[in-house]
C-alpha positions as a printed NumPy array, in Angstrom:
array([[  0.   ,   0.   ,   0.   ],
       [  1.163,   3.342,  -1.219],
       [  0.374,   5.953,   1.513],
       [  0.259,   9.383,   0.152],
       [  1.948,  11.354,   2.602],
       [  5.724,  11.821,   4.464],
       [  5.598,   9.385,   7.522],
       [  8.701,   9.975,   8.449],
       [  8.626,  13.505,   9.76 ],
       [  5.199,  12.811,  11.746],
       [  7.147,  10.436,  13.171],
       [  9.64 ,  12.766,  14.558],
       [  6.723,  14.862,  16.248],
       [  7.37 ,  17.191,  14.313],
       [  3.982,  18.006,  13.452],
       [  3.144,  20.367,  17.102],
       [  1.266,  23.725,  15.844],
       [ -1.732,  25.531,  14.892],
       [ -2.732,  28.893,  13.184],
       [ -3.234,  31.741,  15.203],
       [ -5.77 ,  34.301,  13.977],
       [ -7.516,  36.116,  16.365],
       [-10.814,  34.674,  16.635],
       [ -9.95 ,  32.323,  14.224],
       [-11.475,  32.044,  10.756],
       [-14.945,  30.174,  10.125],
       [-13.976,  27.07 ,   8.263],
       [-16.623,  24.295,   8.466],
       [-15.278,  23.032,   5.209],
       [-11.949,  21.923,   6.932],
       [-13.483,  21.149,   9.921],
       [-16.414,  18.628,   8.483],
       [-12.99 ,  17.032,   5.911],
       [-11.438,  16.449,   9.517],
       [-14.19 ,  15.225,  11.458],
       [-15.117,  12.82 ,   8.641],
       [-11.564,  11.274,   7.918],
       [-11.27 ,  10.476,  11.456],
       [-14.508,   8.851,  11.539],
       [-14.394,   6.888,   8.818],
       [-10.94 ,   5.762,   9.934],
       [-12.199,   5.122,  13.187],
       [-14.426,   2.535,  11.708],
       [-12.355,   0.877,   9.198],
       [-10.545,  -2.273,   9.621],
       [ -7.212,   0.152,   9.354],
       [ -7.638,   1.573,  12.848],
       [ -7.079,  -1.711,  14.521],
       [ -9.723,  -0.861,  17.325],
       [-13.145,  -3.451,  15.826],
       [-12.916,  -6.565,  16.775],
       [-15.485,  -7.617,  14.347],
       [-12.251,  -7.329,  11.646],
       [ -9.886,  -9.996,  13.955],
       [ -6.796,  -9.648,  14.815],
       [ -3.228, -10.966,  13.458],
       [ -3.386, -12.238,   9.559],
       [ -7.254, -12.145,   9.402],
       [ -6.722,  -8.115,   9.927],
       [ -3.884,  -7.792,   7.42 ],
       [ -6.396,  -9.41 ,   4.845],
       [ -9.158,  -7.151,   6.073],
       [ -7.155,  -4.066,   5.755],
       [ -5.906,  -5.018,   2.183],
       [ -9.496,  -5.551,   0.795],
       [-10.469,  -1.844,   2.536],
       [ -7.368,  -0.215,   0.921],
       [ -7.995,  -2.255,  -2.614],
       [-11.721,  -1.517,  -2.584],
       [-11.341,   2.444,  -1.887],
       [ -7.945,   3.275,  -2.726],
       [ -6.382,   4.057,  -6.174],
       [ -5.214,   0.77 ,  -7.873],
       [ -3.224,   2.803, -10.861],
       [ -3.413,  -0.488, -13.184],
       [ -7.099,  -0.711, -12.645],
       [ -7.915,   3.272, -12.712],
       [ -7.213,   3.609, -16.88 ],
       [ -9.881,   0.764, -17.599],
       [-13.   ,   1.421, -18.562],
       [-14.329,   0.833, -15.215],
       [-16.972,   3.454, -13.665],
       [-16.261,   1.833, -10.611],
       [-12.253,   2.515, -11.046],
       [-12.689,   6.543, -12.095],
       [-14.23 ,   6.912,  -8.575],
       [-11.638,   5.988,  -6.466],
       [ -9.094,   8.958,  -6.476],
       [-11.977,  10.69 ,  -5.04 ],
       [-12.813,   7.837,  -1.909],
       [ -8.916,   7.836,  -1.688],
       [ -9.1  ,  11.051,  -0.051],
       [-10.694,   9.767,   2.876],
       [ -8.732,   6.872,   3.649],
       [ -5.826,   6.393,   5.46 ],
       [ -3.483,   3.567,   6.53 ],
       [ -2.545,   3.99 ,   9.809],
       [ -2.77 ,   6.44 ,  13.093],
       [  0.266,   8.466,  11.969],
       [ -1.24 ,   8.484,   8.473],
       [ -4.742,  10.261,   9.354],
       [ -3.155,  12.313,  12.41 ],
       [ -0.417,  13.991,  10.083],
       [ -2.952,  14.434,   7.191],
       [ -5.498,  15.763,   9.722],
       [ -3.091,  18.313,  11.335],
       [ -1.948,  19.895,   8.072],
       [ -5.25 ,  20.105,   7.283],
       [ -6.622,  21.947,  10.47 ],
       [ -3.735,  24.399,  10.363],
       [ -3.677,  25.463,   6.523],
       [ -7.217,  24.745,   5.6  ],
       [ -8.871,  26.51 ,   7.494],
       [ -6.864,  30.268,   6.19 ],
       [ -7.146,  28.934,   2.865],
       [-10.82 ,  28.577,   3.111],
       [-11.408,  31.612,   4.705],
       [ -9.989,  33.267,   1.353],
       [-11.297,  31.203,  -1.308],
       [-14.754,  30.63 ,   0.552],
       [-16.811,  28.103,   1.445],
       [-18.308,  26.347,  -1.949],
       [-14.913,  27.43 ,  -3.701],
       [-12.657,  25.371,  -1.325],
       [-14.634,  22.282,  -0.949],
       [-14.515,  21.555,  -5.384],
       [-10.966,  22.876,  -5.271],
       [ -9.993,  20.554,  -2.494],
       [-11.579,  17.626,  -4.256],
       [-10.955,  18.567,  -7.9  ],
       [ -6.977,  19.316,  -6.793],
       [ -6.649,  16.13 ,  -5.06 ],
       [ -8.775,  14.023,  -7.591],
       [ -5.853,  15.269,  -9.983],
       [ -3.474,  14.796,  -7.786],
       [ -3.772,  11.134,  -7.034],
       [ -4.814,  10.465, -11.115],
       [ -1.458,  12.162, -11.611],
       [  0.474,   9.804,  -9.735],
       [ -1.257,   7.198, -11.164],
       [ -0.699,   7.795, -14.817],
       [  3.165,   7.92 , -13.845],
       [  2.797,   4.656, -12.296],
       [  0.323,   2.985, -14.525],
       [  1.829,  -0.701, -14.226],
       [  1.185,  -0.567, -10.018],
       [ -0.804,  -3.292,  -8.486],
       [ -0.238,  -1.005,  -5.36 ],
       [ -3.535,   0.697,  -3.806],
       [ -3.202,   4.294,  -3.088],
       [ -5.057,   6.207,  -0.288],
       [ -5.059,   9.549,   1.536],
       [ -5.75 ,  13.26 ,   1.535],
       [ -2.067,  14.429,   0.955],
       [ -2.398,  15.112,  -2.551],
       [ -5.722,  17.674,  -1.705],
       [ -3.79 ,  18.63 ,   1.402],
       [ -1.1  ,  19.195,  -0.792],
       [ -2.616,  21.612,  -3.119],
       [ -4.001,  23.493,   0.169],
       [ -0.005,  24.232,   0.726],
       [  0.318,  25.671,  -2.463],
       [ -2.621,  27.818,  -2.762],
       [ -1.703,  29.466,   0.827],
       [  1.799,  29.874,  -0.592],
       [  0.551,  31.984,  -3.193],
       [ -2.411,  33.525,  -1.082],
       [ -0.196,  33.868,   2.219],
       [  3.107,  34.019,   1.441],
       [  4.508,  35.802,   4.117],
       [  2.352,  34.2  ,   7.252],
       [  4.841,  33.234,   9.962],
       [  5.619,  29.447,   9.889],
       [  6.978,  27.95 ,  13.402],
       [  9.269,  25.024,  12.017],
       [ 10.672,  22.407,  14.197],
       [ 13.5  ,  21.003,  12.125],
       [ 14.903,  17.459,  13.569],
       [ 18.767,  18.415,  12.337],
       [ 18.527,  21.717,  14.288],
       [ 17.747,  19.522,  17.474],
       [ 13.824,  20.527,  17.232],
       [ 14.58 ,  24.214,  18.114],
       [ 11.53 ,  26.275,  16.931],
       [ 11.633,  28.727,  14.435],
       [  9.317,  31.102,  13.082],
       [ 10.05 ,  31.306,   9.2  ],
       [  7.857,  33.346,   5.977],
       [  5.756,  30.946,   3.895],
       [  7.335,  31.521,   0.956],
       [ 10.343,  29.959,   2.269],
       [  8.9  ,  27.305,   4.348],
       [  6.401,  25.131,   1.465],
       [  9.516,  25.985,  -1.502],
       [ 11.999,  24.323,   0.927],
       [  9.316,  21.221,   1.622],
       [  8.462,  21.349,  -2.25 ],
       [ 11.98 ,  20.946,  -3.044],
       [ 12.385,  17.658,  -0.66 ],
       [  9.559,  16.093,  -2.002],
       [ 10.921,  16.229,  -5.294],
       [ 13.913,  14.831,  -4.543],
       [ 12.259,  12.144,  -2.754],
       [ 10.242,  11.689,  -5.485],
       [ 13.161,  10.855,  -8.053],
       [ 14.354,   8.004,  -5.613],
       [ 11.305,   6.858,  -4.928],
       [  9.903,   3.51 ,  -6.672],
       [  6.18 ,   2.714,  -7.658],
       [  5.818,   0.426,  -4.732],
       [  4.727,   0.271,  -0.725],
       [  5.87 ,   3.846,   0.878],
       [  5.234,   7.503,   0.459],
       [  3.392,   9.093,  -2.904],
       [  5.987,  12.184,  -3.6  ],
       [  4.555,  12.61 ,  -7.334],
       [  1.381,  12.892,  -5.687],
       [  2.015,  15.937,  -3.234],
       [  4.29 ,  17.172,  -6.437],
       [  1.12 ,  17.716,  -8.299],
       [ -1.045,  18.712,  -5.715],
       [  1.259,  21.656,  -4.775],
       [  1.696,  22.739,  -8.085],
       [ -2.126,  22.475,  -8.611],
       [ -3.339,  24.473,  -5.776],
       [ -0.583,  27.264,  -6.494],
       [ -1.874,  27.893,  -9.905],
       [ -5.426,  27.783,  -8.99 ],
       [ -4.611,  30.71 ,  -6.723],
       [ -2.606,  31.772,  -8.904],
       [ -5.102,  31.97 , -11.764],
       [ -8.635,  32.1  ,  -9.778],
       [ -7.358,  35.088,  -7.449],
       [ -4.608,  37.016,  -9.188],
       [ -1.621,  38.928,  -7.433],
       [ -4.163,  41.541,  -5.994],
       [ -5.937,  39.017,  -3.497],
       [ -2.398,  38.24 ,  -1.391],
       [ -2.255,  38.784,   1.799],
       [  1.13 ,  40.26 ,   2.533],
       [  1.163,  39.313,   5.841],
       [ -0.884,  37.132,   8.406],
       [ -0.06 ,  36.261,  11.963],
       [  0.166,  32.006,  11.526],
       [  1.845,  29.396,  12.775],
       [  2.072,  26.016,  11.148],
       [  4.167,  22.882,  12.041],
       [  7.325,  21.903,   9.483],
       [  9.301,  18.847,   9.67 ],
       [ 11.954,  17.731,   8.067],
       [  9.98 ,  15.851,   4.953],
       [  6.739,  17.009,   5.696],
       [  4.581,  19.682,   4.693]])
């Protein structure tokens, strides 16, 4: 199973902020995304927690028929299968483990809801589902041979990061950065998402079209949601500068 986001920084805790803005922006958008990820994760056989699915081998088998039947199978998506073309959409709300949905979900909270809050309500929910539709189909027609299934929200999560570069691109980022001992620093936007950009492409040209992390996929949802922004909201929408904080890892966005 390809899981479409960079475990390894979430695994460093890297991942400890949130956006500060006053009152905070109205963003049920974000809010109902996170609310029904962790739900629906809660009550898959991925979360471990039903005993209904077993335990040991019989929940390995369970949790490769949920990933197969929901997920993006990249070999399968370019048939002529209705069934197929619908999956990079249910993709987006499954993930493969705790540190999967928990460092999807935290991105999520602390760029989505900003990036809402400029775009609007309507306009955020079919960009976050068109981007990372796109995304995911873009990974897959790179990969078209994989038997591997593909699920999560990184590639719409993704394109979130990208839009907010170009809509925010001087908000205050607090980065805790494992080779400076976790010390945390406050850096622009526009320095922040280039620099995690730039190590998911490199990432990306190492990386091989089986089990791990889907670095194409985050590739093309960045450079999606930056040139929606780009193009929906032109250069007189930016906000030159907004008081947020957002967690950056090493590898993680």
């Amino acid at each position: 199973m390809i899981r479409n986001w960079s475990t390894a920084a979430a695994r460093t805790a890297a991942a400890l902020g949130r956006a500060r803005t006053g009152r905070g922006p109205a963003a049920p958008v974000t809010y109902g995304l996170i609310v029904l990820c962790c739900v629906l994760f809660l009550v898959s056989p991925a979360a471990g927690l039903n005993p209904a699915y077993g335990s040991g081998d019989a929940l390995l088998a369970e949790q490769r028929a949920y990933f197969r039947r929901w997920g993006v199978i990249p070999a399968d998506l370019f048939e002529d299968s209705p069934g197929a073309a619908l999956t990079p959409v249910t993709a987006l709300f499954i993930h493969g483990s705790w540190v999967h949905l928990l460092g999807n979900m935290l991105f999520l909270y602390v760029f989505g809801a900003l990036t809402e809050e400029r775009m609007g309500r309507v306009q955020f929910a079919l960009f976050y589902l068109g981007c990372g539709y796109l995304a995911l189909l873009g990974y897959a027609a790179a990969n078209a041979g994989s038997q591997e299934s593909l699920v999560g929200a990184s590639g719409a999560i993704s394109a979130v990061l990208g839009a907010f570069l170009f809509l925010l691109p001087r908000a205050r980022v607090t980065s805790l950065l494992p080779f400076l001992f976790f010390l945390p620093l406050r850096f622009p936007a526009w320095l922040v998402l280039p620099f995690w950009a730039s190590l998911q492409w490199l990432a990306a040209r190492r990386a091989g079209d089986g089990p791990g992390v889907a670095y194409l996929a985050h590739l093309v949802g960045f450079g999606l949601g930056f040139v929606f922004a780009w193009v929906r909201f032109g250069r007189g929408t930016r906000v030159r500068s907004a008081p947020a904080t957002a967690p950056e890892g090493e590898n993680q966005p």
